[in-house]
mmCIF file with all atom_site columns, C-alpha atoms in Angstrom:
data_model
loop_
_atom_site.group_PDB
_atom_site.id
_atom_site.type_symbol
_atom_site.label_atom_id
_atom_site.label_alt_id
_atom_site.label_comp_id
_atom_site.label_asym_id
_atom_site.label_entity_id
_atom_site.label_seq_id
_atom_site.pdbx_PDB_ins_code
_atom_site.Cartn_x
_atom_site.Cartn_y
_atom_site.Cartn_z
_atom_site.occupancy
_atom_site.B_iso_or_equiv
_atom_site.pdbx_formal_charge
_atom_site.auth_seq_id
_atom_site.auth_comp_id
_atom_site.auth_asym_id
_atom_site.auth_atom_id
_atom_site.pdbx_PDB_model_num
ATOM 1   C CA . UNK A 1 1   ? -1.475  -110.396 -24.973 1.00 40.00 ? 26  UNK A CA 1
ATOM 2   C CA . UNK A 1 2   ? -4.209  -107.818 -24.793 1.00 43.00 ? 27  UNK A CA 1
ATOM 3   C CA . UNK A 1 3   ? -7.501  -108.849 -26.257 1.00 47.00 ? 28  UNK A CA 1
ATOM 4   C CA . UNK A 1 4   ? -9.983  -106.287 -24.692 1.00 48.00 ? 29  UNK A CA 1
ATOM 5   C CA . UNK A 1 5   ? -9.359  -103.438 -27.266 1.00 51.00 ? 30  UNK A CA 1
ATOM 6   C CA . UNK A 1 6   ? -13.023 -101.804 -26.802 1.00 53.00 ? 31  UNK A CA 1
ATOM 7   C CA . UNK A 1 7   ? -13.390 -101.607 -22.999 1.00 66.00 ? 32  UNK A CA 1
ATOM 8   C CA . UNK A 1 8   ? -16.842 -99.316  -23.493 1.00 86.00 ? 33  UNK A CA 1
ATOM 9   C CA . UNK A 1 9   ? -20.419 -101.164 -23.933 1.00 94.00 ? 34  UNK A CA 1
ATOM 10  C CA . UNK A 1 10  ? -21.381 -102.516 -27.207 1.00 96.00 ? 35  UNK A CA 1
ATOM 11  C CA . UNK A 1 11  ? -23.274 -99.889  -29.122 1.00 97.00 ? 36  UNK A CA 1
ATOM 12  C CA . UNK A 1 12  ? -25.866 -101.177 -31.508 1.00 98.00 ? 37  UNK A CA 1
ATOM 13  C CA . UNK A 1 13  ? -28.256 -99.818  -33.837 1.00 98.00 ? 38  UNK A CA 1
ATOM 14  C CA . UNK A 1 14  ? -32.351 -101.139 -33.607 1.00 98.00 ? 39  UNK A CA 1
ATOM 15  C CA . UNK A 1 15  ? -33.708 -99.717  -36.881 1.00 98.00 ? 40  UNK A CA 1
ATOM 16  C CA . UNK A 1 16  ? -37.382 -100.274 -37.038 1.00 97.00 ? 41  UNK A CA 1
ATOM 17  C CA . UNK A 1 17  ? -37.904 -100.520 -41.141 1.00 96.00 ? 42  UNK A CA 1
ATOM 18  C CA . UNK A 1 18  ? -41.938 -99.478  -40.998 1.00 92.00 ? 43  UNK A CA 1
ATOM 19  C CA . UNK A 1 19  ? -42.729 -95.664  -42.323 1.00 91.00 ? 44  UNK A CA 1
ATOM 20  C CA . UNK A 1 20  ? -45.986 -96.637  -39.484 1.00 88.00 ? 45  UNK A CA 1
ATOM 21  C CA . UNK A 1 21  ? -46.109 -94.940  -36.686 1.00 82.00 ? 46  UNK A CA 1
ATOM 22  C CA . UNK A 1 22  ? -47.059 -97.747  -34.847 1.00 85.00 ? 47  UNK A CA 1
ATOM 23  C CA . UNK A 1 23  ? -46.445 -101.111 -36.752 1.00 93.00 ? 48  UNK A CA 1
ATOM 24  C CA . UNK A 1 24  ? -46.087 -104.149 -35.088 1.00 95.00 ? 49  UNK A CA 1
ATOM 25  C CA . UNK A 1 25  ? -42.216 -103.493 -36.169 1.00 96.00 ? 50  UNK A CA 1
ATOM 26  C CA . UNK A 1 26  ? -41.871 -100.743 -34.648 1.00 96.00 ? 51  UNK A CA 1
ATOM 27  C CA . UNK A 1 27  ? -43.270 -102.577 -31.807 1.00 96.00 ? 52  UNK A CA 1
ATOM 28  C CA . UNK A 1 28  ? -40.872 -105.434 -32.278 1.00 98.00 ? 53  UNK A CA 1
ATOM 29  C CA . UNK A 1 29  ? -37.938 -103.217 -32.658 1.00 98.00 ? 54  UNK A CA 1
ATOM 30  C CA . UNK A 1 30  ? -38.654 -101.364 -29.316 1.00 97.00 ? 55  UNK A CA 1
ATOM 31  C CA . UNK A 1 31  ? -38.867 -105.009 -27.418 1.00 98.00 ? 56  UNK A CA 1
ATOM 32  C CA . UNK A 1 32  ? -35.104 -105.831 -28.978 1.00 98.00 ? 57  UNK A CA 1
ATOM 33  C CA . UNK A 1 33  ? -33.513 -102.670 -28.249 1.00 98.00 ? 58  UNK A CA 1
ATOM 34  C CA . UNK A 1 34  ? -34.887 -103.403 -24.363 1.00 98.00 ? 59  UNK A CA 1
ATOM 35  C CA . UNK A 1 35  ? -33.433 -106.620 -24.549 1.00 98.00 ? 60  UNK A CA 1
ATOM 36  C CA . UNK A 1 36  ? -30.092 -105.045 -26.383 1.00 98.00 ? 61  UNK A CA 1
ATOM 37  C CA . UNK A 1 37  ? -29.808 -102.554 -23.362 1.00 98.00 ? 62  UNK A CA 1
ATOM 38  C CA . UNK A 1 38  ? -31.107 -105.210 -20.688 1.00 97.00 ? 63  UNK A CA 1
ATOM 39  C CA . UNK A 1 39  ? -27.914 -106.950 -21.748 1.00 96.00 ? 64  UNK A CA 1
ATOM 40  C CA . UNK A 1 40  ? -25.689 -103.819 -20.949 1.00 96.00 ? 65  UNK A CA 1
ATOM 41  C CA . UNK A 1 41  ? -25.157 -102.537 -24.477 1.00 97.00 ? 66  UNK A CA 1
ATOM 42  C CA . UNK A 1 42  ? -26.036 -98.570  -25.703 1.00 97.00 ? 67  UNK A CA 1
ATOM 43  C CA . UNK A 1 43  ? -29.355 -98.882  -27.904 1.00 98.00 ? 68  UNK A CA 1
ATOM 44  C CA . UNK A 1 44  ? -29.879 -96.152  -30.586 1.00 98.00 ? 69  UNK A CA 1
ATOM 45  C CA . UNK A 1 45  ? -33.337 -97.039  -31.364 1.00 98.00 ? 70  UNK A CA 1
ATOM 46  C CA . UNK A 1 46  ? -34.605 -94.972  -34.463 1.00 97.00 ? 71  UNK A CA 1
ATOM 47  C CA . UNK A 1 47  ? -37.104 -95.633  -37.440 1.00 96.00 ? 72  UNK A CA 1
ATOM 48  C CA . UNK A 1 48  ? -36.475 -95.194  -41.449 1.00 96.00 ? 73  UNK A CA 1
ATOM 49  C CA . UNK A 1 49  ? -38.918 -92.342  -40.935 1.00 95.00 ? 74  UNK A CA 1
ATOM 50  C CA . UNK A 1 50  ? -35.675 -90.174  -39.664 1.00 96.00 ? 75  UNK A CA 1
ATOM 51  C CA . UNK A 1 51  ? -33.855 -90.740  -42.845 1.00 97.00 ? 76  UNK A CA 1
ATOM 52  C CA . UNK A 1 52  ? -35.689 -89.026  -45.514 1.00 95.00 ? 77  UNK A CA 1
ATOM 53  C CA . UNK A 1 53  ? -34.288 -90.350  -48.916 1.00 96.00 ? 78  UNK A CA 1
ATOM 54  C CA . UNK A 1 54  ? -35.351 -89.809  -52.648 1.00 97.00 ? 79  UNK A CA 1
ATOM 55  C CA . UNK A 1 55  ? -35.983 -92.926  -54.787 1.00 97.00 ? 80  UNK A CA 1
ATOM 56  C CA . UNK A 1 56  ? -32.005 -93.511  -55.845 1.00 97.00 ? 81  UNK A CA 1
ATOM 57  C CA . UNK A 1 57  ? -31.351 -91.732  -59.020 1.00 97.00 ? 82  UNK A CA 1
ATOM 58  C CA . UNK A 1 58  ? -27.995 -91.453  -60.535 1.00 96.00 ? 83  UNK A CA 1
ATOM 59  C CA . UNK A 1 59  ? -28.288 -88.612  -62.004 1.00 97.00 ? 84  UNK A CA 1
ATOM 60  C CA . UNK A 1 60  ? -29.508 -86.779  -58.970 1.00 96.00 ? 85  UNK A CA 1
ATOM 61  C CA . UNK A 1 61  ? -26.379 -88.565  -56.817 1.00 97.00 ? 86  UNK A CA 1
ATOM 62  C CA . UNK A 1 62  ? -24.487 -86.849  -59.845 1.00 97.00 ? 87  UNK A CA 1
ATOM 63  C CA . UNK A 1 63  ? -25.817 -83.631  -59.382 1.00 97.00 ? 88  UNK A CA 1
ATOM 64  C CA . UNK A 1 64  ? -26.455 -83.154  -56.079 1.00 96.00 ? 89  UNK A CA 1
ATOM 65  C CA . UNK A 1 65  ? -24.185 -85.642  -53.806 1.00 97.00 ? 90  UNK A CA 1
ATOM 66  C CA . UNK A 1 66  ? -25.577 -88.031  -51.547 1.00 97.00 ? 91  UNK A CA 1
ATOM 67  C CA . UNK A 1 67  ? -28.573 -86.774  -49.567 1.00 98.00 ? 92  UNK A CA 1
ATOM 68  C CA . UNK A 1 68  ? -28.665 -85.943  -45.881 1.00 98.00 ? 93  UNK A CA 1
ATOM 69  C CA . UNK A 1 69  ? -30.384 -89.138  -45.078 1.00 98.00 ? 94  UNK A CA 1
ATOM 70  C CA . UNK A 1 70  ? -28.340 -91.221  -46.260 1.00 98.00 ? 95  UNK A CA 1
ATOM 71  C CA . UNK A 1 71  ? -25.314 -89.351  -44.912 1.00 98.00 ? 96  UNK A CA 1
ATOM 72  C CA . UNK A 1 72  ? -26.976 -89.521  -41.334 1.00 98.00 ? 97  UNK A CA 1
ATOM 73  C CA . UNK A 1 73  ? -27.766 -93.404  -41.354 1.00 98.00 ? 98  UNK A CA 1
ATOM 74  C CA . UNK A 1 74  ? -24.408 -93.477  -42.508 1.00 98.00 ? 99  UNK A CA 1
ATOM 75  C CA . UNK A 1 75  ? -22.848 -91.736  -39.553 1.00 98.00 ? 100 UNK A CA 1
ATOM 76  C CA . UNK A 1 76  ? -25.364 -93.782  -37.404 1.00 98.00 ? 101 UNK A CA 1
ATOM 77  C CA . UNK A 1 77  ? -23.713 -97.172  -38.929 1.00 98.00 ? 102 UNK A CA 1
ATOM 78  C CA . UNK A 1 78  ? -20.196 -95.932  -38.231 1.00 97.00 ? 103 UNK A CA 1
ATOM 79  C CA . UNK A 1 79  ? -21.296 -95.107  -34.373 1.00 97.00 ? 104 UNK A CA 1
ATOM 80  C CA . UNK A 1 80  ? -22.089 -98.675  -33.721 1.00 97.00 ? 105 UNK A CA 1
ATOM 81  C CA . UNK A 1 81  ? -20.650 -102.044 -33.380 1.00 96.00 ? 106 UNK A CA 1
ATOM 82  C CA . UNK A 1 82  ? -23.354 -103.610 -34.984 1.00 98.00 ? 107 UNK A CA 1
ATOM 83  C CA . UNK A 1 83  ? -27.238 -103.339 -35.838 1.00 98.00 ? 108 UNK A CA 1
ATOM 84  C CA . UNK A 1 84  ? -30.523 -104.996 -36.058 1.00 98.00 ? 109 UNK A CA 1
ATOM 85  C CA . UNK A 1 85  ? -32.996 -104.023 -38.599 1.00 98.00 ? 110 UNK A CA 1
ATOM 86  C CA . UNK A 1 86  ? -37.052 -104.985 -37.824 1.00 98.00 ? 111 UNK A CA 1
ATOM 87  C CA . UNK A 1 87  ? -38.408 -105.196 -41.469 1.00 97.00 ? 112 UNK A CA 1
ATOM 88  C CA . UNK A 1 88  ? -42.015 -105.769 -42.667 1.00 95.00 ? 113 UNK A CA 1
ATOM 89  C CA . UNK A 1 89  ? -42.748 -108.109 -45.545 1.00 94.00 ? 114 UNK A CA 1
ATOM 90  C CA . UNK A 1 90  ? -44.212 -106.512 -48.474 1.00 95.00 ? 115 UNK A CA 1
ATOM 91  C CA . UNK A 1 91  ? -45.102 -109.053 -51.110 1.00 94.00 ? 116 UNK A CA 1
ATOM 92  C CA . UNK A 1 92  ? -42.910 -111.565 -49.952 1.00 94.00 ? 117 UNK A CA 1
ATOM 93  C CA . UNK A 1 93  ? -39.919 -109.663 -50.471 1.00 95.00 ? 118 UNK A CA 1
ATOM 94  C CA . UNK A 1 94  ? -38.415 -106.329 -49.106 1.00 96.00 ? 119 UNK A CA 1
ATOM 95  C CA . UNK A 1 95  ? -39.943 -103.172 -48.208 1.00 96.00 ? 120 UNK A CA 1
ATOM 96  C CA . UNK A 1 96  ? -39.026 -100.772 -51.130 1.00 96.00 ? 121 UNK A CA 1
ATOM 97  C CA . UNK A 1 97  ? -38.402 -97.364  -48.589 1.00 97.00 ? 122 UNK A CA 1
ATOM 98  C CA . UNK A 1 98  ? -35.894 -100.037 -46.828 1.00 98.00 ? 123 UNK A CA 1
ATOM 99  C CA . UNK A 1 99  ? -34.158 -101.265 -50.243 1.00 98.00 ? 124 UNK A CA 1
ATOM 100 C CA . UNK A 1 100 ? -33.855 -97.849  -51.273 1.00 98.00 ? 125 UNK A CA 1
ATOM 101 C CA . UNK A 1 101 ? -32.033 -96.442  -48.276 1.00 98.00 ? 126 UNK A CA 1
ATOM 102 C CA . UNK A 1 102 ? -29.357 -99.343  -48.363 1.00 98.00 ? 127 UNK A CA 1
ATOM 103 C CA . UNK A 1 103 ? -28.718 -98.459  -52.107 1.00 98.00 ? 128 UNK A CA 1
ATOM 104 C CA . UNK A 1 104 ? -28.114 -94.977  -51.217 1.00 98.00 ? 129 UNK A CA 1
ATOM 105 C CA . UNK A 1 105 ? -25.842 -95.665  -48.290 1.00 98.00 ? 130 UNK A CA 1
ATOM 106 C CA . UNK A 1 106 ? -23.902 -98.168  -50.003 1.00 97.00 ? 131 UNK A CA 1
ATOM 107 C CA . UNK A 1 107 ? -22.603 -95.602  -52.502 1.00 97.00 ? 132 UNK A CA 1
ATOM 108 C CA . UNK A 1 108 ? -20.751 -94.293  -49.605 1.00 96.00 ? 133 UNK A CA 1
ATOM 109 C CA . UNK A 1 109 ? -16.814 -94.936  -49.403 1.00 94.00 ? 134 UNK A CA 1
ATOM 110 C CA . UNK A 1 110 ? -15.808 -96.121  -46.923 1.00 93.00 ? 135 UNK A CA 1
ATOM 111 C CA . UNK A 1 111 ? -18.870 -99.248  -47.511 1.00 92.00 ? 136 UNK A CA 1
ATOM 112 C CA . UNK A 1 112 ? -20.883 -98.410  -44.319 1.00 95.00 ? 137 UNK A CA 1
ATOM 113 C CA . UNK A 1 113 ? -22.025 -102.373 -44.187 1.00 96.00 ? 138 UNK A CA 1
ATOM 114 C CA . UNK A 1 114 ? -19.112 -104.262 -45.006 1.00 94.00 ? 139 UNK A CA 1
ATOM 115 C CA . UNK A 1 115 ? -18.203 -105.998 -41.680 1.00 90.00 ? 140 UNK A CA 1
ATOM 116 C CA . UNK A 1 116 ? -21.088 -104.836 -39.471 1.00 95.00 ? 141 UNK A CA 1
ATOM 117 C CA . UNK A 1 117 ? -23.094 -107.451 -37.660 1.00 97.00 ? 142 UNK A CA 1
ATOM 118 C CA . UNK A 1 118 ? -26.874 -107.789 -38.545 1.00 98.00 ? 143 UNK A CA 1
ATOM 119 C CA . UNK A 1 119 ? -28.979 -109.715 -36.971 1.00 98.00 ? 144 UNK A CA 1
ATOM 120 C CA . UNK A 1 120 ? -32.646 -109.717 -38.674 1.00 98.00 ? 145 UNK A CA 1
ATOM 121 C CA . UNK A 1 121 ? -36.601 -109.514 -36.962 1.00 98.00 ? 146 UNK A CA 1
ATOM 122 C CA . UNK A 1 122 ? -39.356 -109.171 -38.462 1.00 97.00 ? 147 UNK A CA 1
ATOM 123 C CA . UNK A 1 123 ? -43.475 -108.931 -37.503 1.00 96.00 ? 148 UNK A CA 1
ATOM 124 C CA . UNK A 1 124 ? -46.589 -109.523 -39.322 1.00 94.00 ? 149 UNK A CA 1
ATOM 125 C CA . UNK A 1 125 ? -49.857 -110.846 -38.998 1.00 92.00 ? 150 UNK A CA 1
ATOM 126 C CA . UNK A 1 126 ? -49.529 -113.296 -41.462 1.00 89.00 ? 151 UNK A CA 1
ATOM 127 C CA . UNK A 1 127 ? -48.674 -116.965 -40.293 1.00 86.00 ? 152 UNK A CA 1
ATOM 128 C CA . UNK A 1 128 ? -45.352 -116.713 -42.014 1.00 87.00 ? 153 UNK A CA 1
ATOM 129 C CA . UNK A 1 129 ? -44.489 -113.640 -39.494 1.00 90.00 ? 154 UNK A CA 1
ATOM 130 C CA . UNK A 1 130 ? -42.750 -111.909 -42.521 1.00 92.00 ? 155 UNK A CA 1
ATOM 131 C CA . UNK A 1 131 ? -39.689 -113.946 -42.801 1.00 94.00 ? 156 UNK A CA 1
ATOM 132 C CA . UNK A 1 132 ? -39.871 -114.550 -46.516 1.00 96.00 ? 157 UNK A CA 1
ATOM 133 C CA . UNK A 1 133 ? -38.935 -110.651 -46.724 1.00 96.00 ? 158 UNK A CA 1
ATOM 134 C CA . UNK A 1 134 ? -36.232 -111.931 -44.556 1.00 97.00 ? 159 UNK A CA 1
ATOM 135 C CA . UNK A 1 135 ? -34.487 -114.080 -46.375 1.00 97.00 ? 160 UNK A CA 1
ATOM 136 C CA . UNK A 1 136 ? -34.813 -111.534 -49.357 1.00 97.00 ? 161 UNK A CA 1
ATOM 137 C CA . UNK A 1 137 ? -33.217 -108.909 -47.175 1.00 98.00 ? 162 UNK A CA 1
ATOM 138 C CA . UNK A 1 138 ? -30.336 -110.935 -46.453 1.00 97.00 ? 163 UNK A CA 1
ATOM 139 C CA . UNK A 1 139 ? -29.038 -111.275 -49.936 1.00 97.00 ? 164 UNK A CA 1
ATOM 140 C CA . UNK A 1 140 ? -28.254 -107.367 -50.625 1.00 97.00 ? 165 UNK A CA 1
ATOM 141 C CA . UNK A 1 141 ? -26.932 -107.017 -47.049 1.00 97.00 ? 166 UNK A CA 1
ATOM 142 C CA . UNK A 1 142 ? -24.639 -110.058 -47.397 1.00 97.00 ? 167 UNK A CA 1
ATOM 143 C CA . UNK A 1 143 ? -23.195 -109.269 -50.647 1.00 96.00 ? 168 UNK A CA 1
ATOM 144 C CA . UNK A 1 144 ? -22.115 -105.828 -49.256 1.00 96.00 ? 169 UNK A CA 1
ATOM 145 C CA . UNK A 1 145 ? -20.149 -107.479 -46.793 1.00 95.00 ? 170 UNK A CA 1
ATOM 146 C CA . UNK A 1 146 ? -22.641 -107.460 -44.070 1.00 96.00 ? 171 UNK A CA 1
ATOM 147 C CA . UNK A 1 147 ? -22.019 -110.202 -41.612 1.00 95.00 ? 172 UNK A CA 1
ATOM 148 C CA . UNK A 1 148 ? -25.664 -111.118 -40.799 1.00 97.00 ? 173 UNK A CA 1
ATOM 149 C CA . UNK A 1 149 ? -25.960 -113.557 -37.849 1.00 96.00 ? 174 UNK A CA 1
ATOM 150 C CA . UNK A 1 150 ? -27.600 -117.015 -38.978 1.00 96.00 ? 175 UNK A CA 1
ATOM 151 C CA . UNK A 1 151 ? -30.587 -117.310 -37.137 1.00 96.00 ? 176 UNK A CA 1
ATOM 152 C CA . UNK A 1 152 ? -33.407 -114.703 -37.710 1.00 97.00 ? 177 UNK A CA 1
ATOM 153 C CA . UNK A 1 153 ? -36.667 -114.226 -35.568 1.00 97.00 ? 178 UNK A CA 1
ATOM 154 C CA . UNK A 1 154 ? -39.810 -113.479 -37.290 1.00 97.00 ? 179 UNK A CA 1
ATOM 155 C CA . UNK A 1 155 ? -43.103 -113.334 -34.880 1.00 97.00 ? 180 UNK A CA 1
ATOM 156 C CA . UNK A 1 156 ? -46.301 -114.683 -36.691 1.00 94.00 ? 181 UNK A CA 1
ATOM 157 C CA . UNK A 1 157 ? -49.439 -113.365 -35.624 1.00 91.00 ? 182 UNK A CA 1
ATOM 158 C CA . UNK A 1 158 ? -48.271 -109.930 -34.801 1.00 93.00 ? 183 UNK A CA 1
ATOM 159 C CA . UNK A 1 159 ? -51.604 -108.525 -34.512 1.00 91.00 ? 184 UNK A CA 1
ATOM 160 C CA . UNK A 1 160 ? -52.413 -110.376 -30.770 1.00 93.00 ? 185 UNK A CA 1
ATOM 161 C CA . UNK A 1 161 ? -48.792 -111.102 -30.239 1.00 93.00 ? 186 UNK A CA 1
ATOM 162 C CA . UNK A 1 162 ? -47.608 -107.851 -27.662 1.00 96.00 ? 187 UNK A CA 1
ATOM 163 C CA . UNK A 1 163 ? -48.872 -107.863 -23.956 1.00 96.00 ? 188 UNK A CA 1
ATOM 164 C CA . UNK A 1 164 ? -49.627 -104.538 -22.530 1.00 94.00 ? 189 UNK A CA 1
ATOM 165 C CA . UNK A 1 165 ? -45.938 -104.226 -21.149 1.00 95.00 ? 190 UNK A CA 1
ATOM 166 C CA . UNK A 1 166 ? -44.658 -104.591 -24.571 1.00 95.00 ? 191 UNK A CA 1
ATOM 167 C CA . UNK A 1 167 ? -43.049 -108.390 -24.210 1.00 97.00 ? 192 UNK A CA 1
ATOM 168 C CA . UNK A 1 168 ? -44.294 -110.902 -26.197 1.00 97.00 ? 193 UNK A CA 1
ATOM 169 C CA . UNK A 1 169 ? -47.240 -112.719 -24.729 1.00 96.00 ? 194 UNK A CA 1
ATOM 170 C CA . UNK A 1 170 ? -46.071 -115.996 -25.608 1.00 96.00 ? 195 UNK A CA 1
ATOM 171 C CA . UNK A 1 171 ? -43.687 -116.881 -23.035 1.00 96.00 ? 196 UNK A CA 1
ATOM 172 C CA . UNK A 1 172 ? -41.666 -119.169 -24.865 1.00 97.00 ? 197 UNK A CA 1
ATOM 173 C CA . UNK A 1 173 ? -41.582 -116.806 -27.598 1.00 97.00 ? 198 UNK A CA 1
ATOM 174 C CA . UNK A 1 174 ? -40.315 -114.245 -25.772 1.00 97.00 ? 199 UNK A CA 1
ATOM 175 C CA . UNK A 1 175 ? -37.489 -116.488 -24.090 1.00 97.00 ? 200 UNK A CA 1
ATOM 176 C CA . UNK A 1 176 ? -36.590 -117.597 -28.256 1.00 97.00 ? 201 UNK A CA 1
ATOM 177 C CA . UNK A 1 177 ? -36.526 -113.868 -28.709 1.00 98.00 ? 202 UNK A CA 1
ATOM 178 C CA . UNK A 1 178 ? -33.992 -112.973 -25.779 1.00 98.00 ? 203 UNK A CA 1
ATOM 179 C CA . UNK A 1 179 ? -31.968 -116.107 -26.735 1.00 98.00 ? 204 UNK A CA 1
ATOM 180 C CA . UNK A 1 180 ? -31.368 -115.173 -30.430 1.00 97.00 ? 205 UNK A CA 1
ATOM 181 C CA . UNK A 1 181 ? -30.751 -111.500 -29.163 1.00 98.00 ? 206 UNK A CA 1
ATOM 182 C CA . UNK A 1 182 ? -28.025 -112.855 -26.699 1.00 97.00 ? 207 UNK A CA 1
ATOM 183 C CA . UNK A 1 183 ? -26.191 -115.202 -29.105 1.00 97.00 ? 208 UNK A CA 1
ATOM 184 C CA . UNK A 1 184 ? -25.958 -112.068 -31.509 1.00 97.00 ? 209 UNK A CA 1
ATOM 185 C CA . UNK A 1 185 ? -24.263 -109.874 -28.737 1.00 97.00 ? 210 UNK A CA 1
ATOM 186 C CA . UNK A 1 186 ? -22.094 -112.631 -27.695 1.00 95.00 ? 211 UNK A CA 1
ATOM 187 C CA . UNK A 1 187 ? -20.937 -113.088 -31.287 1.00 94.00 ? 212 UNK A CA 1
ATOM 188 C CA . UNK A 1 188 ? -20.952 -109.280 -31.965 1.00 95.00 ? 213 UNK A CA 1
ATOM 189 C CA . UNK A 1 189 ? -18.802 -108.543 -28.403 1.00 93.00 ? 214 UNK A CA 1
ATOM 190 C CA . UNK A 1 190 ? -16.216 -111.373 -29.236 1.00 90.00 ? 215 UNK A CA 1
ATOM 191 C CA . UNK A 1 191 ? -15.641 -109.730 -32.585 1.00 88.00 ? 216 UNK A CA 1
ATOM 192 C CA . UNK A 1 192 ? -15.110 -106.155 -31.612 1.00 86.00 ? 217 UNK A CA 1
ATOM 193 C CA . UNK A 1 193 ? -13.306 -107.563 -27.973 1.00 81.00 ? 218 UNK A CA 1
ATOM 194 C CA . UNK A 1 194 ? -10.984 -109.773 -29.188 1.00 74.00 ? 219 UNK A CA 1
ATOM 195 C CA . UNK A 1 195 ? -7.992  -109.318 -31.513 1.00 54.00 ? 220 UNK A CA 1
ATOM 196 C CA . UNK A 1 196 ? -7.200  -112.871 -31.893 1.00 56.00 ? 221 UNK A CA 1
ATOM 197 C CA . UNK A 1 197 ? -9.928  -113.392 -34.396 1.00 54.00 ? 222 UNK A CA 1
ATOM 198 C CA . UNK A 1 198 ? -9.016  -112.678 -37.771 1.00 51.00 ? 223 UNK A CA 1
ATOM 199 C CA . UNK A 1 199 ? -11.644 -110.585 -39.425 1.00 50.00 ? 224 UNK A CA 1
ATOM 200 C CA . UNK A 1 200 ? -12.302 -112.019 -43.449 1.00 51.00 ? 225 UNK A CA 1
ATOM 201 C CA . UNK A 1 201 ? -15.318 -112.360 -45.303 1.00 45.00 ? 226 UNK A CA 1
ATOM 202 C CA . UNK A 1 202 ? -16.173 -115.204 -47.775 1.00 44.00 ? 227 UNK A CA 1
ATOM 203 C CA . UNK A 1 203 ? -18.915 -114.210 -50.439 1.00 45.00 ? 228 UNK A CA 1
ATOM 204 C CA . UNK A 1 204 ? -18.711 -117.676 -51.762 1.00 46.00 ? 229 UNK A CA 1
ATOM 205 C CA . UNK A 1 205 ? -16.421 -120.765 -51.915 1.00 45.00 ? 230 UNK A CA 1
ATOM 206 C CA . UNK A 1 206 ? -13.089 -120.052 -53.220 1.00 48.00 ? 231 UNK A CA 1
ATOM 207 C CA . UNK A 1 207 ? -13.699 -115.751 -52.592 1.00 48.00 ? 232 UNK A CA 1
ATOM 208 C CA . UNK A 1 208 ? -11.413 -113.755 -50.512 1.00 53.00 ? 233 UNK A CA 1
ATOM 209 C CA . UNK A 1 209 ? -11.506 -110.395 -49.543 1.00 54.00 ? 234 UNK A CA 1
ATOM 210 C CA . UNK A 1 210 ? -8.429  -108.948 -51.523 1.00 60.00 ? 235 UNK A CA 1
ATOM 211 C CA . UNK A 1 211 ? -10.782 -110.342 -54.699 1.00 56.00 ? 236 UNK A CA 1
ATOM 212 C CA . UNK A 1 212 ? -11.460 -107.779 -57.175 1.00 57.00 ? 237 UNK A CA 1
ATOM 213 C CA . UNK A 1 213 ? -14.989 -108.301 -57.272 1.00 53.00 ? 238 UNK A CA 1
ATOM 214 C CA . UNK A 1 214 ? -15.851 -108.253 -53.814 1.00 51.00 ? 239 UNK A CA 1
ATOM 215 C CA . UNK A 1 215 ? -13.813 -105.199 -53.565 1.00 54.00 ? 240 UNK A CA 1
ATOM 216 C CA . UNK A 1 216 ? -16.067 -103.202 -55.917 1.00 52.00 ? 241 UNK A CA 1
ATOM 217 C CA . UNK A 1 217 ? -18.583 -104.265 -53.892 1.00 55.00 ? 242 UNK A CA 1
ATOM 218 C CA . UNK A 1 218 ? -17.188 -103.790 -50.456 1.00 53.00 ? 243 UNK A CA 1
ATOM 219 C CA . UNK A 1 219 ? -15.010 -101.194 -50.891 1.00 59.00 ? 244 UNK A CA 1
#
């Protein structure tokens, strides 16, 4: 039986989640996209800063359609196998420009998120290293079918954390970093590579896909 049915690299999205130029995100998302490519995957490294979005208004979807932003992170979700999003923590929750822009995109049909692979970083000078916005982030990704990997890396201290070559100072930091990256793409590659694995997503115990609820959602 054939089980390689995407011979080409793994192409993942690194979307760094900061509107600042030069946040430690941005900073953090540039570090995994060298370790995505290091690891032979295409990197389409971008920022939320190329996806200009008005606050969601249903009226204005009514009237005017989806806006180009949206449409274009869209297309930039369909492109790739999977993606990684580098999120700030705003009051221990998630950045509003970041919230908005997945409620936008997931008005599109086909769902854009439902069965992608996520993996989740985040940076912040704050002991915490932003993961409570983490864990917030997961819940609206999830419940659109979003397969977001288990373990998330979130780098405390981000102010004195980057050396001047843009790794992480800390070396075992770095080598945590490059291991949660890898178990990602091995996860994401055996997905896309293999046909053997059937693809389903629980929401919760006792959910199925073909469930009418999750369909709204998901479909």
């Amino acid at each position: 039986m054939t089980t390689d049915t995407h011979p080409g690299p793994l192409r993942v999205l690194v979307l760094g989640a900061s509107l600042r130029q030069h946040s430690a995100n941005a900073c953090l998302a540039s570090l995994v996209g060298r370790l995505v490519s290091d690891a032979g995957a295409v990197v389409d490294l971008t920022t939320l800063r190329d996806f200009d979005m008005p606050l969601y208004d249903g009226d204005v979807e009514a009237a005017e359609g989806l806006p180009r932003g949206a449409l274009d992170l869209r297309d930039r979700l369909d492109a790739s196998d999977a993606f990684v999003i580098a999120s700030p923590e705003y009051n221990a929750s998630v950045p509003g420009v970041l919230k908005n822009a997945i409620d936008w995109v997931s008005r599109i049909r086909p769902q854009p998120f439902k069965t992608k692979h996520a993996l989740l970083v985040s940076a912040s000078p704050s002991l915490v290293g932003g993961n409570r916005g983490l864990w917030a982030l997961r819940i609206p990704l999830e419940h659109l079918g979003t397969r977001v990997y288990p373990d998330m890396f979130s780098l405390a201290a981000s102010h004195q954390a980057f050396a001047e070559d843009g790794r992480l100072a800390d070396v075992g930091l770095q080598e945590r970093l490059a291991e949660t990256v890898s178990g990602f793409l091995s996860l994401v590659e055996a997905d896309v590579r293999y046909v053997c694995l059937e693809r389903r997503w629980y929401e919760f115990l006792g959910d199925r896909t073909e469930a009418g609820v999750t369909q709204r959602v998901e479909q």
